[in-house]
Amino acid sequence: MNIAVGLIIIACGAFSICGGVFDWEWFMNNYKAKPLVAIFGRKGARIFYGILGGFIILLGVLAMIGTIAMD
């Protein structure tokens, strides 16, 4: 179970990184991203989403190896 949950979390983190790195227009114009773009600017929001994605991937890896409990 932890492996499946970990892989899903890792995929979410990778999605966040891709949204920032590739500067997807639909990703940055989403209503949830617009406040970050307004505060940090487009480049700052891209950096934020890259860092956030890395953190989410780390959580997914930790879930897979059983360091943190996802139950």
GROMACS .gro file of C-alpha atoms in nm:
model
   71
    1MET     CA    1   0.000   0.000   0.000
    2ASN     CA    2   0.274   0.247   0.087
    3ILE     CA    3   0.443   0.192  -0.248
    4ALA     CA    4   0.128   0.280  -0.444
    5VAL     CA    5   0.060   0.588  -0.232
    6GLY     CA    6   0.424   0.692  -0.261
    7LEU     CA    7   0.416   0.663  -0.640
    8ILE     CA    8   0.101   0.874  -0.659
    9ILE     CA    9   0.258   1.141  -0.439
   10ILE     CA   10   0.577   1.136  -0.649
   11ALA     CA   11   0.369   1.179  -0.965
   12CYS     CA   12   0.197   1.483  -0.811
   13GLY     CA   13   0.535   1.634  -0.728
   14ALA     CA   14   0.663   1.571  -1.079
   15PHE     CA   15   0.350   1.736  -1.219
   16SER     CA   16   0.417   2.046  -1.007
   17ILE     CA   17   0.779   2.061  -1.122
   18CYS     CA   18   0.677   2.022  -1.487
   19GLY     CA   19   0.418   2.297  -1.453
   20GLY     CA   20   0.686   2.535  -1.329
   21VAL     CA   21   0.972   2.429  -1.555
   22PHE     CA   22   0.772   2.421  -1.878
   23ASP     CA   23   0.574   2.733  -1.781
   24TRP     CA   24   0.243   2.582  -1.882
   25GLU     CA   25   0.002   2.867  -1.947
   26TRP     CA   26  -0.302   2.676  -1.823
   27PHE     CA   27  -0.110   2.577  -1.508
   28MET     CA   28  -0.006   2.932  -1.418
   29ASN     CA   29  -0.346   3.082  -1.505
   30ASN     CA   30  -0.530   2.842  -1.276
   31TYR     CA   31  -0.730   3.014  -1.004
   32LYS     CA   32  -0.513   2.845  -0.738
   33ALA     CA   33  -0.188   2.965  -0.895
   34LYS     CA   34  -0.296   3.324  -0.969
   35PRO     CA   35  -0.242   3.451  -0.611
   36LEU     CA   36   0.115   3.315  -0.616
   37VAL     CA   37   0.180   3.474  -0.954
   38ALA     CA   38   0.042   3.804  -0.822
   39ILE     CA   39   0.263   3.790  -0.510
   40PHE     CA   40   0.589   3.648  -0.648
   41GLY     CA   41   0.558   3.725  -1.019
   42ARG     CA   42   0.560   3.461  -1.290
   43LYS     CA   43   0.925   3.363  -1.242
   44GLY     CA   44   0.891   3.347  -0.864
   45ALA     CA   45   0.581   3.128  -0.890
   46ARG     CA   46   0.768   2.894  -1.125
   47ILE     CA   47   1.051   2.864  -0.873
   48PHE     CA   48   0.799   2.808  -0.592
   49TYR     CA   49   0.627   2.528  -0.783
   50GLY     CA   50   0.963   2.367  -0.857
   51ILE     CA   51   1.059   2.370  -0.489
   52LEU     CA   52   0.712   2.253  -0.386
   53GLY     CA   53   0.731   1.967  -0.634
   54GLY     CA   54   1.070   1.861  -0.496
   55PHE     CA   55   0.932   1.860  -0.143
   56ILE     CA   56   0.629   1.656  -0.251
   57ILE     CA   57   0.856   1.405  -0.425
   58LEU     CA   58   1.062   1.376  -0.106
   59LEU     CA   59   0.744   1.300   0.089
   60GLY     CA   60   0.650   1.034  -0.167
   61VAL     CA   61   0.990   0.867  -0.139
   62LEU     CA   62   0.970   0.871   0.240
   63ALA     CA   63   0.622   0.717   0.222
   64MET     CA   64   0.752   0.444  -0.006
   65ILE     CA   65   1.038   0.345   0.224
   66GLY     CA   66   0.811   0.358   0.526
   67THR     CA   67   0.974   0.645   0.712
   68ILE     CA   68   0.645   0.831   0.747
   69ALA     CA   69   0.308   0.668   0.803
   70MET     CA   70   0.040   0.743   0.544
   71ASP     CA   71  -0.240   0.552   0.720
   0.00000   0.00000   0.00000
